[in-house]
Backbone as ProteinMPNN parsed JSONL, in Angstrom:
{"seq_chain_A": "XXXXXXXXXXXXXXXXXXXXXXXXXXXXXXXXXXXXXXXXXXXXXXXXXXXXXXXXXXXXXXXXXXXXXXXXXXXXXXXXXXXXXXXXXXXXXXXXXXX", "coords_chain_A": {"N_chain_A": [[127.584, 112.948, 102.321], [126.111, 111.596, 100.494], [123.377, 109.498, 99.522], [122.173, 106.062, 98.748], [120.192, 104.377, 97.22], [119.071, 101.61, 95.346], [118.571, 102.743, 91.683], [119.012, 105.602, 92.829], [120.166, 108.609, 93.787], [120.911, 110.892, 96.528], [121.751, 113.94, 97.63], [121.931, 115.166, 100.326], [122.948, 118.017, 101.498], [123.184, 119.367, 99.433], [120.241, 119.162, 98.371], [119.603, 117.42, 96.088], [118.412, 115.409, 93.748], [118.693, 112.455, 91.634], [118.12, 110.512, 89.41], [119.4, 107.044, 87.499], [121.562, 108.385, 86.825], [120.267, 111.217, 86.103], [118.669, 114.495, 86.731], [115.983, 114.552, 89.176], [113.192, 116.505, 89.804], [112.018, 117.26, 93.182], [109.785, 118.75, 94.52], [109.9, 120.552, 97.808], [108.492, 120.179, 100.123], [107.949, 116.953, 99.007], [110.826, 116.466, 99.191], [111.901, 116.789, 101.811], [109.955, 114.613, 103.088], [111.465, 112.28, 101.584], [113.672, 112.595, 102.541], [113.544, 112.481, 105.4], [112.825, 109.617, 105.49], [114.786, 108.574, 104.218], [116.158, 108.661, 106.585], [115.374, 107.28, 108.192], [115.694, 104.43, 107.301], [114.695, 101.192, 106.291], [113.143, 101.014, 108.406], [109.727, 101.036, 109.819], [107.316, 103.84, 109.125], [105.08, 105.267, 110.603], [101.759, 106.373, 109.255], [100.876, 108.509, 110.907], [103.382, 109.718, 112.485], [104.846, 110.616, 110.304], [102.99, 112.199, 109.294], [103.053, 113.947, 111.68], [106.265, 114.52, 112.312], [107.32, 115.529, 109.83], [105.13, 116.869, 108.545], [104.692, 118.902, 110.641], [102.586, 118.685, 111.629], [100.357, 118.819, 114.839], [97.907, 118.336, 115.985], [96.618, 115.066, 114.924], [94.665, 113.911, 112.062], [92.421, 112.27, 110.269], [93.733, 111.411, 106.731], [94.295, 111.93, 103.821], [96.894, 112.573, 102.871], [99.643, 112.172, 103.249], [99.911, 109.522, 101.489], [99.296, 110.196, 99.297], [102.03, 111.806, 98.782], [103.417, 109.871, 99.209], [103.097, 108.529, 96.626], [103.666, 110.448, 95.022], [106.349, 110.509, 95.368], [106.868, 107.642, 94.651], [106.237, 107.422, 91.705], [108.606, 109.182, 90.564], [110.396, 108.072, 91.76], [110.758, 105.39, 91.513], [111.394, 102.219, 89.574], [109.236, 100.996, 88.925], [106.17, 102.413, 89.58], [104.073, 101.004, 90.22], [104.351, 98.248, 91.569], [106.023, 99.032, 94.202], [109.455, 98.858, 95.119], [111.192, 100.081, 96.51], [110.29, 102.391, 98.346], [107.857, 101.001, 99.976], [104.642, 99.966, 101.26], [103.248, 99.044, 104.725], [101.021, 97.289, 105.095], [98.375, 98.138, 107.456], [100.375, 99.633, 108.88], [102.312, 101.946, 108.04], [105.287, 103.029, 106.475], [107.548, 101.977, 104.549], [110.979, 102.392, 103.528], [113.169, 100.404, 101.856], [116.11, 99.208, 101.537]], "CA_chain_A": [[126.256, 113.541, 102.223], [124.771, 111.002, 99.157], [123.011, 108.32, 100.139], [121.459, 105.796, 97.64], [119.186, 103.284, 96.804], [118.908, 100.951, 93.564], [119.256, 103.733, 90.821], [118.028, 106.531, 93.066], [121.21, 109.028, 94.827], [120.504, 111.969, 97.24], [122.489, 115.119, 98.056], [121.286, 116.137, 101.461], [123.244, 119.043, 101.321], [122.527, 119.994, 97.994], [119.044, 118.573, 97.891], [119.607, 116.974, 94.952], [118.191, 113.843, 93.887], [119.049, 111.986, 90.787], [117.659, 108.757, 89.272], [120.105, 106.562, 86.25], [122.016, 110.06, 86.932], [119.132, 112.248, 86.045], [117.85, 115.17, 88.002], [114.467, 114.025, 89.881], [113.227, 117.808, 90.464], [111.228, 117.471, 94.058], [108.985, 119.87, 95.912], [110.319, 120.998, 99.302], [107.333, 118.682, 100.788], [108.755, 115.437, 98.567], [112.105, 115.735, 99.594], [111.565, 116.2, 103.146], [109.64, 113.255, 103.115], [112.089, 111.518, 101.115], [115.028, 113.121, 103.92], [112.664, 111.404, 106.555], [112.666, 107.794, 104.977], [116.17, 107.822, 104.302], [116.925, 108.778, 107.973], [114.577, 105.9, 108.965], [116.01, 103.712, 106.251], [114.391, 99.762, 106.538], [112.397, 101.207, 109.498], [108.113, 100.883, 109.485], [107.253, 104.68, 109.807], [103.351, 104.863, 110.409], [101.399, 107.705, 108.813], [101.334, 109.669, 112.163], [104.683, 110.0, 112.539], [105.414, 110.882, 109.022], [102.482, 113.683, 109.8], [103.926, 114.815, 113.239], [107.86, 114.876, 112.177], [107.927, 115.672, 108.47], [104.464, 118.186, 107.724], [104.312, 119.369, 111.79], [100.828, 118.598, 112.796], [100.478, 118.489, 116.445], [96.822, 117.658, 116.336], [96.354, 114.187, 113.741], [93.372, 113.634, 111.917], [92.318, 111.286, 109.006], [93.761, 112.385, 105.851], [95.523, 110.86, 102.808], [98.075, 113.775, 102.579], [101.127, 111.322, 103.218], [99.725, 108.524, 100.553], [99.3, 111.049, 97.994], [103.254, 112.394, 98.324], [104.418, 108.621, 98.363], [102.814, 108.248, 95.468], [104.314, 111.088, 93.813], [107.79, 109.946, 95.462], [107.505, 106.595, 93.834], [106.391, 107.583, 90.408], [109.451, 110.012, 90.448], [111.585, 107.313, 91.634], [110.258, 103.98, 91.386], [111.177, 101.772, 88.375], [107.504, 100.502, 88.554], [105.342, 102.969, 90.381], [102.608, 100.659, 90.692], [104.976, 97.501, 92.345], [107.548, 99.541, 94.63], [110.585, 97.917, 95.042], [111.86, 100.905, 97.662], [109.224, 103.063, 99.198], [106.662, 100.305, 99.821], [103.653, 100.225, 102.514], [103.44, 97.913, 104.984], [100.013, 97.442, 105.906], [98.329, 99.006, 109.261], [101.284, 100.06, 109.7], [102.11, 102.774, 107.391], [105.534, 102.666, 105.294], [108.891, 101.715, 104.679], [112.152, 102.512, 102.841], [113.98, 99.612, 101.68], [117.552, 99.443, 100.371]], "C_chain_A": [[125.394, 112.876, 101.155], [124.494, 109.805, 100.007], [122.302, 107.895, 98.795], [120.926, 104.402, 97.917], [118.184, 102.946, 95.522], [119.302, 102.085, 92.862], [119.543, 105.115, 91.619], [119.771, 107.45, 94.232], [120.28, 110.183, 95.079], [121.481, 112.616, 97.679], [121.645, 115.231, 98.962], [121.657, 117.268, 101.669], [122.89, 119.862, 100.644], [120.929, 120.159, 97.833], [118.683, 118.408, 96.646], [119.676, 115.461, 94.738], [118.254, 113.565, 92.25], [118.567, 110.414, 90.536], [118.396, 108.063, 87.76], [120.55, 107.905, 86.052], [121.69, 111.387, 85.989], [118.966, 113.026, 87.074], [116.347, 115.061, 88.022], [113.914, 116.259, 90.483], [111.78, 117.151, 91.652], [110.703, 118.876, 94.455], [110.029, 119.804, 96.995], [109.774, 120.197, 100.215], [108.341, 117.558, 100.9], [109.925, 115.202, 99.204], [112.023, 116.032, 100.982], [111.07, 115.169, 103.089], [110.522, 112.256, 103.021], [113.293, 111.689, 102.367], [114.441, 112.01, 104.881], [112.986, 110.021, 106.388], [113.706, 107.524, 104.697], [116.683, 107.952, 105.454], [116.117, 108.169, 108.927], [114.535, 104.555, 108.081], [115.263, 102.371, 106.985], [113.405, 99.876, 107.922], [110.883, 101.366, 109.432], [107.617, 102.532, 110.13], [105.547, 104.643, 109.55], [102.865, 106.361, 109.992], [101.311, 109.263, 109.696], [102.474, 110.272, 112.088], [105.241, 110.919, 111.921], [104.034, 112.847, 109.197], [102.806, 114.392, 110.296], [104.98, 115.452, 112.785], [107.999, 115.883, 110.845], [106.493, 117.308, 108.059], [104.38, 119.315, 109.372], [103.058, 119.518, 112.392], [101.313, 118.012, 114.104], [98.991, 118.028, 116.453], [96.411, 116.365, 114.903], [94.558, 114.246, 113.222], [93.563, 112.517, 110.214], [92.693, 112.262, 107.583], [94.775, 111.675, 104.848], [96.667, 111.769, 102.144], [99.681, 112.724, 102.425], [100.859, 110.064, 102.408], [99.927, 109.262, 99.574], [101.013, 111.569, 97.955], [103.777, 110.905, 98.2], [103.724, 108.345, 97.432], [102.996, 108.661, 94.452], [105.545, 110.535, 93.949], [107.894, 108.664, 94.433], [107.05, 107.017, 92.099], [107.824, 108.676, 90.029], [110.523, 108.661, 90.735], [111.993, 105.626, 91.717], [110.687, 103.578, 89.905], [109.884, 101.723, 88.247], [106.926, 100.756, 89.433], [104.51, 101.796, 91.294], [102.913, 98.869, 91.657], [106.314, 97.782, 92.967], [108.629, 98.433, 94.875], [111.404, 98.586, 96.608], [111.412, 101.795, 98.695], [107.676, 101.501, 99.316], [105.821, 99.981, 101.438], [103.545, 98.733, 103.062], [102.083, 98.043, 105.658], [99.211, 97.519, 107.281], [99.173, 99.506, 109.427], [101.505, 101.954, 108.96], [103.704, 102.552, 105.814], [107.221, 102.595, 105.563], [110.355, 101.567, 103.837], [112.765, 101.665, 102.666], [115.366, 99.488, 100.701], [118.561, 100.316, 101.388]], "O_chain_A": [[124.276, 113.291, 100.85], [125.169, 109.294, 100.902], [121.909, 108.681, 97.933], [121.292, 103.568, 98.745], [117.219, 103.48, 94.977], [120.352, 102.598, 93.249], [120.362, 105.838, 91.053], [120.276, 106.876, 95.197], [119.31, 110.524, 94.403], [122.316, 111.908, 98.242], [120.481, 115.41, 98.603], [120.74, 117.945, 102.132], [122.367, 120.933, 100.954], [120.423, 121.126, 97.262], [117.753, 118.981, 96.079], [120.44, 114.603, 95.179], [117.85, 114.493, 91.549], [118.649, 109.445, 91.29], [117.924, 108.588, 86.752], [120.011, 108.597, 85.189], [122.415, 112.2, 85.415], [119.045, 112.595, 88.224], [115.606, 115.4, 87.099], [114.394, 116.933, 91.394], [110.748, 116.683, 91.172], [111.364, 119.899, 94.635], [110.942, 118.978, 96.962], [110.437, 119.563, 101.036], [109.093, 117.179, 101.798], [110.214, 114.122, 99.717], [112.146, 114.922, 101.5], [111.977, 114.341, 102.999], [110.632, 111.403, 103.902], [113.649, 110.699, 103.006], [114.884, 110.87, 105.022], [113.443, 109.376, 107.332], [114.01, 106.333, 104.772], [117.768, 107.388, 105.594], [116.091, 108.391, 110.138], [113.598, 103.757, 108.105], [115.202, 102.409, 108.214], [112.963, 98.845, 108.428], [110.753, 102.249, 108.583], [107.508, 102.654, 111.35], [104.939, 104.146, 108.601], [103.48, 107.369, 110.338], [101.524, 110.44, 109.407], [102.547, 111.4, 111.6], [105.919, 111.83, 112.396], [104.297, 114.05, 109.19], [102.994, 115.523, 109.849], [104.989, 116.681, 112.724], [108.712, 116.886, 110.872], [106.779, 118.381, 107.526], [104.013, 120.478, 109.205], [102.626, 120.211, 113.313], [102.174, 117.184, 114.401], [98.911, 117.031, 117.17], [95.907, 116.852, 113.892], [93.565, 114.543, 113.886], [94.496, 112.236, 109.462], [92.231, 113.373, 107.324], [95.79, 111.031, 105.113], [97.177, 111.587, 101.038], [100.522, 112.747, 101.527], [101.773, 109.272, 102.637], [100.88, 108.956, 98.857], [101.323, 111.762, 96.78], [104.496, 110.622, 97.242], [103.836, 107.12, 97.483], [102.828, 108.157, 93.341], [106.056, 110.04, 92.944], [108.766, 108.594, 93.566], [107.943, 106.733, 91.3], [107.878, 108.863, 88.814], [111.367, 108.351, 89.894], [113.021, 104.973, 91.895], [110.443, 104.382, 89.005], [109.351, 102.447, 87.406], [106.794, 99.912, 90.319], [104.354, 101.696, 92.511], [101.992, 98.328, 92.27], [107.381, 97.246, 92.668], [108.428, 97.223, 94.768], [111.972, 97.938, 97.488], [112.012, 101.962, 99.757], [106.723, 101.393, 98.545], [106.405, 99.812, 102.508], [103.649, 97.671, 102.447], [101.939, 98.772, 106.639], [99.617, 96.794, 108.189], [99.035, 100.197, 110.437], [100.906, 102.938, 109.393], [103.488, 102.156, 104.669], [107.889, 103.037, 106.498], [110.713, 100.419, 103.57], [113.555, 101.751, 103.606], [115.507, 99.649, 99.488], [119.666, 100.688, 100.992]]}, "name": "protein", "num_of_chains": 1, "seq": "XXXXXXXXXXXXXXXXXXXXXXXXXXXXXXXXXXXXXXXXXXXXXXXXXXXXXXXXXXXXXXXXXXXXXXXXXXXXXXXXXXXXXXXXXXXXXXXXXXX"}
């Protein structure tokens, strides 16, 4: 049930996330999200998607709701927020978990 990447482990069971074996306290939001992207690990998920699957909109609309939580995700678990290394966007497209 852990899964990890660079410093960063995850309890899916637990929902417990840990960074240089620290506790990372998430929202309920964040770590869904974060659940999502590790169970689409190295995969390009586009902001739809991540709308549809992870907050349940059935009707999309323009909205920077899923930029704004990876942006809390990586300052929570990014060495260097501002050049991800593991959550990083792949342009048009939307975004992608690496590791």
């Amino acid at each position: 049930d852990e899964l990890t990447f660079g410093d960063v482990t995850v309890n899916i069971r637990q929902r417990l996330v840990r960074r240089n074996g620290r506790r990372v306290p998430l929202s309920a939001r964040e770590f869904g999200l974060l659940r999502y992207l590790l169970a689409h690990r190295n995969e390009i998920v586009s902001r739809e998607q991540l709308l549809r699957d992870v907050w349940g909109y059935n009707q999309l609309s323009v909205t920077r709701t899923v930029d704004n939580y990876i942006a809390k995700l990586r300052t929570q678990l990014e060495p260097s927020p501002h050049e991800p290394q593991y959550i990083v966007t792949v342009h048009g497209s939307g975004y992608q978990l690496i590791g």
